[in-house]
Coordinates of C-alpha atoms in Angstrom, one line a residue:
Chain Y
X1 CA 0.2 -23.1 66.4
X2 CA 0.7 -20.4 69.3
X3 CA 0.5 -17.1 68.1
X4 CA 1.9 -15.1 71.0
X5 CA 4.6 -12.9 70.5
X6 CA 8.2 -14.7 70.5
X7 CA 11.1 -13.1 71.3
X8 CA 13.8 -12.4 68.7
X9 CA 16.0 -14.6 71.4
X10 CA 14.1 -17.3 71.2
X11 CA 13.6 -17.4 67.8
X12 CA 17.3 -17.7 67.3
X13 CA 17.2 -20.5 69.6
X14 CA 14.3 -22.9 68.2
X15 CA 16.7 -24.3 64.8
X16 CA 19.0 -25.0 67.5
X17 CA 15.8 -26.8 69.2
X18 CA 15.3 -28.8 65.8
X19 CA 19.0 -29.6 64.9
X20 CA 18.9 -31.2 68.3
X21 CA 15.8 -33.1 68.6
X22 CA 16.3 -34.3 64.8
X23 CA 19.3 -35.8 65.9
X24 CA 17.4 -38.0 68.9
X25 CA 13.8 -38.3 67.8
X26 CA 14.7 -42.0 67.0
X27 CA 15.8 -42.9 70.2
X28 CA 14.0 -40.7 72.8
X29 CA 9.5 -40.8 72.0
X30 CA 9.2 -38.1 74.7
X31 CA 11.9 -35.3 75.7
X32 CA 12.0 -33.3 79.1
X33 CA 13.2 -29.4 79.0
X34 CA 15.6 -30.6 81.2
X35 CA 17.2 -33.2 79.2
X36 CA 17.5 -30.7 76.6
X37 CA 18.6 -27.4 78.6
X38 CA 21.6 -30.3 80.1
X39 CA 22.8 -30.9 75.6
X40 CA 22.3 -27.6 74.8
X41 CA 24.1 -26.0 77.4
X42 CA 21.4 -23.3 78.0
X43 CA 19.4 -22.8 81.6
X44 CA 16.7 -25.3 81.8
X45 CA 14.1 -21.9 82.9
X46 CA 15.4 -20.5 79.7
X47 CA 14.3 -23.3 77.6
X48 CA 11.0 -24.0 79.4
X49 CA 10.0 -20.5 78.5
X50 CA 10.9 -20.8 74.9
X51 CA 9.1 -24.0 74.4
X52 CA 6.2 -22.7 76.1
X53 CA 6.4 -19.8 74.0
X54 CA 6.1 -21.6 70.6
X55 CA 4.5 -25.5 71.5
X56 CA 2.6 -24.9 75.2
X57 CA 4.2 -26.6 78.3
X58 CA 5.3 -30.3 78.5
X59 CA 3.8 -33.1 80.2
X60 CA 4.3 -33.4 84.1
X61 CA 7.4 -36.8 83.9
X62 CA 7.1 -37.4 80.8
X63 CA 7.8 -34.2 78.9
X64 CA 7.3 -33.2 75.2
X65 CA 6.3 -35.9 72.7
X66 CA 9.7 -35.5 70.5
X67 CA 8.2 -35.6 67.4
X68 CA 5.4 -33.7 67.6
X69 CA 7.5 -30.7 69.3
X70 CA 10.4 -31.0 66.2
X71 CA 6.6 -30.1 64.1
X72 CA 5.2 -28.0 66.2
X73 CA 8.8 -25.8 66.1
X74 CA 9.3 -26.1 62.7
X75 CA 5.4 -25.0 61.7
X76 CA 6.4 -22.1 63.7
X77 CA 9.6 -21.2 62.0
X78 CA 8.8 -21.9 59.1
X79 CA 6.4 -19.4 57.2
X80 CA 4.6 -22.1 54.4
X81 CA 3.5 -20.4 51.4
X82 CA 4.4 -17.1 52.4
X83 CA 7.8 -16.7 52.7
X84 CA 8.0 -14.7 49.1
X85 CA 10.7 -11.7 49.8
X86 CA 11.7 -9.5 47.2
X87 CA 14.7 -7.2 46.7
X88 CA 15.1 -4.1 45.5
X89 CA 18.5 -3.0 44.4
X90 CA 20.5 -5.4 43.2
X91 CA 24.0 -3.4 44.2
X92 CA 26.9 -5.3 45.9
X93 CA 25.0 -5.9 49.0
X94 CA 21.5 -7.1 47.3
X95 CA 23.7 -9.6 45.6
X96 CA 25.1 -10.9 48.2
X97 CA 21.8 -10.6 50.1
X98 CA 20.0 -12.2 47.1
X99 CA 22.3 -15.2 46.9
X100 CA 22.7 -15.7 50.9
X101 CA 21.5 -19.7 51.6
X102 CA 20.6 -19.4 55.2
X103 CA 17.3 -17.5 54.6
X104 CA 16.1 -21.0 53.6
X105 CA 16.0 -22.4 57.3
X106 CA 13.6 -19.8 57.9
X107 CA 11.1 -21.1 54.8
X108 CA 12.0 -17.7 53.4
X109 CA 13.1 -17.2 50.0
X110 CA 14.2 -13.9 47.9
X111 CA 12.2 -14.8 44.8
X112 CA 13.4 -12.3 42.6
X113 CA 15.8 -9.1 43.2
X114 CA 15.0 -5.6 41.1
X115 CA 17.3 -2.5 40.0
X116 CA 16.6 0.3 37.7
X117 CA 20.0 -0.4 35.8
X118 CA 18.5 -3.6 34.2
X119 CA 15.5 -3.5 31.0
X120 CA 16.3 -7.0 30.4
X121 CA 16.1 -9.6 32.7
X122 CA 19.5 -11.0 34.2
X123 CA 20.6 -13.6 36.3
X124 CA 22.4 -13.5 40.0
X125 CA 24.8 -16.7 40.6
X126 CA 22.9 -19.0 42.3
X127 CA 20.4 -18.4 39.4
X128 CA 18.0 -16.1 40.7
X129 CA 16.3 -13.5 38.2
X130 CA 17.0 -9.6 38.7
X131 CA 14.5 -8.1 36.8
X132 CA 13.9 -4.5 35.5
X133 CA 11.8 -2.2 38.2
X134 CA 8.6 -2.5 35.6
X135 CA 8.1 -5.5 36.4
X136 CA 8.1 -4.5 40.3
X137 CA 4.1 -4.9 40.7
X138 CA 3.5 -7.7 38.7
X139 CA 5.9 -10.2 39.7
X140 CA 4.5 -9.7 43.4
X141 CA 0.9 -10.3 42.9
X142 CA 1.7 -13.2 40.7
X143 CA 4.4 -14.1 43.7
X144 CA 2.2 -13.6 47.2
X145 CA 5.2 -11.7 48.1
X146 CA 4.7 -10.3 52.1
X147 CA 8.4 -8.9 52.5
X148 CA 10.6 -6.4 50.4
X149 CA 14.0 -5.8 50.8
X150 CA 15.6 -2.0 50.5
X151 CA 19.4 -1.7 49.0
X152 CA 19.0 1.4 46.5
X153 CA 20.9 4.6 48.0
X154 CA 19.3 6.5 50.4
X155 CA 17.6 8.9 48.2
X156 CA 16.1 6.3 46.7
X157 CA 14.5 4.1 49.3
X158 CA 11.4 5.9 49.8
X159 CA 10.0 5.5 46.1
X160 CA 11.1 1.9 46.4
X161 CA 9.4 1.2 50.0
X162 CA 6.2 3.4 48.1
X163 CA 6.2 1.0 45.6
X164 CA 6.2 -2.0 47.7
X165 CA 3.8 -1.1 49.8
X166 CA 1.4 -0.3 46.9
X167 CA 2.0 -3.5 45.8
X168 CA 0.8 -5.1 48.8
X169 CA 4.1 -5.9 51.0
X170 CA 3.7 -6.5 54.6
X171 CA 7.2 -5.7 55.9
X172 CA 9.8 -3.8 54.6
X173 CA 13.7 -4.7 55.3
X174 CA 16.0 -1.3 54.6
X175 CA 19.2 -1.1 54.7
X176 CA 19.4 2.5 53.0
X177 CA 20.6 4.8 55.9
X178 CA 17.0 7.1 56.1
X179 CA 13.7 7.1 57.5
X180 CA 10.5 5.6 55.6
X181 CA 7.1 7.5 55.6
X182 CA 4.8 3.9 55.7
X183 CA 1.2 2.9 56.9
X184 CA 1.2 2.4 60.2
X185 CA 0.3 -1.7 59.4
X186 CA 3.1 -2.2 57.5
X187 CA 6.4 -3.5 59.5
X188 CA 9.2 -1.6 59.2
X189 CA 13.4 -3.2 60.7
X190 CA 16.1 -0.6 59.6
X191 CA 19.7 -2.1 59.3
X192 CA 22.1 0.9 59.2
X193 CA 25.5 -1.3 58.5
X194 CA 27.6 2.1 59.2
X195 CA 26.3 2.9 62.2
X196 CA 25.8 -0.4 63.7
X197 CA 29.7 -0.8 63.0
X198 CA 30.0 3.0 64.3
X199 CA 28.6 2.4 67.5
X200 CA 30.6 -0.6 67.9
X201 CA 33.6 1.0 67.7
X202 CA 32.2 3.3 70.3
X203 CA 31.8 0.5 72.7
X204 CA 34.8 -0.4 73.0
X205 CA 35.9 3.4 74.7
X206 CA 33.0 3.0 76.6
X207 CA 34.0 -0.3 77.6
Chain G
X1 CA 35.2 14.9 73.9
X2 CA 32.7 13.7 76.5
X3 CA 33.1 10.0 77.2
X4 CA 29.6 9.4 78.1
X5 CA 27.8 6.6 77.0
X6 CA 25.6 7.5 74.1
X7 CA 22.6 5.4 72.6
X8 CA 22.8 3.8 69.1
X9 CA 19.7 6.1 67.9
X10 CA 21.5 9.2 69.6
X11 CA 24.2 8.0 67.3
X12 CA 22.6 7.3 64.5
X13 CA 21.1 11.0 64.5
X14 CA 24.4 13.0 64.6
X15 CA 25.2 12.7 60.9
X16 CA 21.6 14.5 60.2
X17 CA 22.8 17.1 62.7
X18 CA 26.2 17.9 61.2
X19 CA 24.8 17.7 57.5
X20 CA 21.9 20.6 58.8
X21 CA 24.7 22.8 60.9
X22 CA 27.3 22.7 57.7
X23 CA 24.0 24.0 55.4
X24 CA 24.3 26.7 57.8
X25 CA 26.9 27.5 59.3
X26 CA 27.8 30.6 57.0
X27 CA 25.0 32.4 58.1
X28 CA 24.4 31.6 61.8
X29 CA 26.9 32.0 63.9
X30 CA 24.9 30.5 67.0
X31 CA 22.0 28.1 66.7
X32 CA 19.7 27.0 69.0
X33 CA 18.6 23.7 69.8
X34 CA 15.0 24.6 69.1
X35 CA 16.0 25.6 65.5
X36 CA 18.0 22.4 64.7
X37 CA 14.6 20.5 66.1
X38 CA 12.1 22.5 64.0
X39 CA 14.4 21.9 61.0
X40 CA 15.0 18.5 60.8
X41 CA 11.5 17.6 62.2
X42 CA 13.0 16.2 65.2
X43 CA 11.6 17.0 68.8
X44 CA 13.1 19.7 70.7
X45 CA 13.7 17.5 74.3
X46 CA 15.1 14.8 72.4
X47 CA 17.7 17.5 70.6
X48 CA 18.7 18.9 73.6
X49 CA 19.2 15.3 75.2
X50 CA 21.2 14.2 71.8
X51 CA 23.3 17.3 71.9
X52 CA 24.0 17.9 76.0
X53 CA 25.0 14.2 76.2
X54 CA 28.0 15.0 73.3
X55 CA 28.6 18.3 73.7
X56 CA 27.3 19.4 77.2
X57 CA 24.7 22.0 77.1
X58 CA 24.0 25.1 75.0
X59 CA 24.2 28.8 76.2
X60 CA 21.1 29.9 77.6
X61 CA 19.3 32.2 74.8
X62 CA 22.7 32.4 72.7
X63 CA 22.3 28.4 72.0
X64 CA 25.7 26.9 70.5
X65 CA 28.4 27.8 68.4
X66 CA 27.5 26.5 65.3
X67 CA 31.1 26.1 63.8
X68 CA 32.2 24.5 67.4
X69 CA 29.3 22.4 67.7
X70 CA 29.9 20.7 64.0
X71 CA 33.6 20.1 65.4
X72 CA 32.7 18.4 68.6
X73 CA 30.5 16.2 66.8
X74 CA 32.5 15.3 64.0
X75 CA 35.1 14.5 66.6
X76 CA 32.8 12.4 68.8
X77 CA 31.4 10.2 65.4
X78 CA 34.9 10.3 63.4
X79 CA 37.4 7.2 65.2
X80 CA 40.4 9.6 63.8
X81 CA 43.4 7.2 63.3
X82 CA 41.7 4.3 65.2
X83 CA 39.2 3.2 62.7
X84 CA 41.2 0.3 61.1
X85 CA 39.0 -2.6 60.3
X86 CA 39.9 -6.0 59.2
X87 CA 37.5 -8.7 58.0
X88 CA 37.4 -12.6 57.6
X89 CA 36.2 -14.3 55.0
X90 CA 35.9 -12.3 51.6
X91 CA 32.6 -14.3 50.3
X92 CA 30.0 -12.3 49.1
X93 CA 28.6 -11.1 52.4
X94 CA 32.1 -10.0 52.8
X95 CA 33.2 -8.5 49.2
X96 CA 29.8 -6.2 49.8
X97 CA 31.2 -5.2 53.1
X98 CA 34.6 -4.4 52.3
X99 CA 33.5 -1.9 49.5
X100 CA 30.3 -0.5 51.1
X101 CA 30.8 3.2 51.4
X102 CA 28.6 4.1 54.4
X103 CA 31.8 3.4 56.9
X104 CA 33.9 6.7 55.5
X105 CA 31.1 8.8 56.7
X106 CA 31.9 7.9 60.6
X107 CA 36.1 7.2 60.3
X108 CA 35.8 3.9 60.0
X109 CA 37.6 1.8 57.1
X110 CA 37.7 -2.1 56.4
X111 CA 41.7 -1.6 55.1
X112 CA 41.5 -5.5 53.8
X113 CA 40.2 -8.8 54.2
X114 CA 41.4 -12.2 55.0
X115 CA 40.8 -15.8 53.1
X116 CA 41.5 -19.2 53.0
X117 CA 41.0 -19.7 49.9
X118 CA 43.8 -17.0 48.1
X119 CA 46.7 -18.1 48.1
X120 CA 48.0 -15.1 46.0
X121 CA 46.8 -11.5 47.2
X122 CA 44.0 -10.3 45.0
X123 CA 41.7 -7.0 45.1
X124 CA 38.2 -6.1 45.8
X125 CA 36.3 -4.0 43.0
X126 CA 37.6 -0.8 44.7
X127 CA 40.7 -2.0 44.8
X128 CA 40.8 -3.2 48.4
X129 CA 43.7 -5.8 49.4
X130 CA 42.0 -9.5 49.6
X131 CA 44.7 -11.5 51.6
X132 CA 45.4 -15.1 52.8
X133 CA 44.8 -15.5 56.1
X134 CA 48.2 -16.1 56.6
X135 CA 49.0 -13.0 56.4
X136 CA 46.6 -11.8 59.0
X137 CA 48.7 -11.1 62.6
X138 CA 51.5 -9.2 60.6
X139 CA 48.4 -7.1 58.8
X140 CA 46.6 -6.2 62.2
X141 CA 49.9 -5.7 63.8
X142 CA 51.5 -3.0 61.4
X143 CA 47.7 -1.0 61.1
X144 CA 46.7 -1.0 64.4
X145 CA 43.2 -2.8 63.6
X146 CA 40.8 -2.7 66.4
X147 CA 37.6 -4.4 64.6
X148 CA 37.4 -7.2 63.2
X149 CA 34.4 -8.5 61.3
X150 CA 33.5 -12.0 60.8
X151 CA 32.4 -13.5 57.8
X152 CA 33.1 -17.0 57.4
X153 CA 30.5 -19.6 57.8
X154 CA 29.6 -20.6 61.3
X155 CA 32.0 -23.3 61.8
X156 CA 34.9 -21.5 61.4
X157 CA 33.7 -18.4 63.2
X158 CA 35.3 -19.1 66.6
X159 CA 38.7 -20.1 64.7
X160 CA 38.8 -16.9 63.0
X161 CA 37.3 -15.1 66.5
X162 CA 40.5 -16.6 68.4
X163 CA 42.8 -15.3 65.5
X164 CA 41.3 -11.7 65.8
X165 CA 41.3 -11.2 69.7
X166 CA 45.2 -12.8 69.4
X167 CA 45.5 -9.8 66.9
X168 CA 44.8 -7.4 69.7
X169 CA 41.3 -6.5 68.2
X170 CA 39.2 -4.8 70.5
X171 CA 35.8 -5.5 68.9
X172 CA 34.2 -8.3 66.9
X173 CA 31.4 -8.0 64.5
X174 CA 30.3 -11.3 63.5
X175 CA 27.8 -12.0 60.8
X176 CA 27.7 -16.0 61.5
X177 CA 24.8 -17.6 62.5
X178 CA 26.8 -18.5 66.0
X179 CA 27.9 -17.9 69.6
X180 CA 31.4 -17.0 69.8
X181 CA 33.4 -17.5 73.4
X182 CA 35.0 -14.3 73.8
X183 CA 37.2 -13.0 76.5
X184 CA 35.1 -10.3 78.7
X185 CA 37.4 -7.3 77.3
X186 CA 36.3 -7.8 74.1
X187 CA 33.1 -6.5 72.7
X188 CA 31.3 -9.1 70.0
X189 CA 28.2 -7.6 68.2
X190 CA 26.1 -10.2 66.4
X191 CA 24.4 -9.7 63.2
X192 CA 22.4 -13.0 61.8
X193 CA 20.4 -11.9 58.9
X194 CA 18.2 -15.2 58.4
X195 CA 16.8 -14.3 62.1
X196 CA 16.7 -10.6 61.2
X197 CA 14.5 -11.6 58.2
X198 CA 12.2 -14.6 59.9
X199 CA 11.5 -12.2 62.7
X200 CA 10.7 -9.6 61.0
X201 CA 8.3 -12.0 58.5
X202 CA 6.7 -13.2 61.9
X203 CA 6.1 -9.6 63.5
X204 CA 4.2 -9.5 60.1
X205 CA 1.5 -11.8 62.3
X206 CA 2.0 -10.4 65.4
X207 CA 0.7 -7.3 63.9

């Protein structure tokens, strides 16, 4: 596996790449780009890129080998063992967040979600545990878990993103309106919901 | 109001700027933009560029009027009677949407949302009107909705996408993993969360 950056673009193209090839891997033993550019209705330099991205460049006439590109895609997307995400604050939107299926198709997986309301272990809908903040650093060393997920209030996202980090998290995923103090090799994607619907509005004067 | 285009992080910063000039507004009566900077631990160019591209530039040595300059950019972040929202598709995704606070704070307000599953109209936790989607054109009609937000699963995206811009919705936010056909007058603003998530798990290894 290639491990040059990827494009968030591309990445939201490559399930598309495996939904189609799954669906002709019994027919077709090799694929060109430009057989699958024509199905997918995307540009065929597009596609050549994104392949070449992820799985390296086809053969000269004869393409990819189908099956081998639907693994070499799906090793990519997928993240193996280490998908572990955990989620602190189990509010409306961690719910949600924490019962959300299509994480899945990603090999990613909100393990477990925590709150400071809780001090005894409960259960969201789909079953998955929300557990008392206590419990925080032991659950992810026993869990390998690389990713938390922010959805306390603002004022409290920095001790959570403190205590994920301490507990060995990789990337952090906030959706608390603020700005984290982190190590600079820890990942950090904001997702402001008000203001990304704020400056939608705003596009449309602008438009 | 200036009509400018402004970024999403310009945006995203006024909030911290009106909270700062209300804390102090009863004491100065003018206010630089080198003071706002060292306050909020901002840098002074990019304070200046944030505040000239709303509000046009300060007065040489005098700075701006603080009480005006709160107005103007309350005025420019507030959508004043045009912030009706409508969603589609009142699953969880959705129910957390439709009471999520953070909207008030820029004008905006998600006044109900839309299902085809209630048959009878039911309420959010906060009380907000859950409708059938039968009832959607009259809704958007009578409120003057200009958003719409989408949160149905893919399939039925574009359906619902169709129903919204026949509403006379200006902008779309959709939250389905999906690529709507929209016509050009229309703004559409995607938000996937399983991509948001897998790219930021791979950045993890870009790192």
């Amino acid at each position: 596996m290639k491990q040059t950056e990827v494009s968030r673009a591309t990445m939201g193209r490559i399930p598309l790449y495996i939904k189609y090839l799954k669906s002709v891997c019994h027919t077709n033993e090799n694929i060109s780009a430009t057989v699958i550019a024509k199905h997918l209705g995307l540009g065929e330099v597009q596609v050549r890129k994104d392949l070449s991205s992820v799985s390296g460049a086809g053969r000269p006439k004869t393409g990819y080998n189908t099956k081998k590109l639907i693994k070499t895609l799906e090793e990519f997307i997928h993240s193996g063992e280490n998908g572990n995400v955990v989620l602190v604050g189990a509010g409306k939107l961690g719910s949600a967040l924490l019962d959300y299926r299509g994480f899945e198709d990603y090999g990613l997986k909100i393990t477990a979600a925590f709150d400071v309301k809780f001090d005894a272990a409960e259960k969201s809908r789909l079953g998955k545990p929300i557990l008392p903040m206590e419990e925080l650093e032991e659950f992810c060393e026993n869990n390998n878990v690389r990713i938390g997920i922010i959805t306390v209030p603002a004022e409290h996202a920095q001790t959570a993103c403190d205590r994920l980090v301490k507990c060995g998290v990789r990337a952090i995923w906030c959706f608390a309106p603020c700005t984290l103090s982190i190590p600079s090799d820890v990942t950090v994607r904001y997702e402001n919901m008000a203001l990304s619907l704020a400056y939608l509005n705003k596009q449309i004067d602008f438009k």
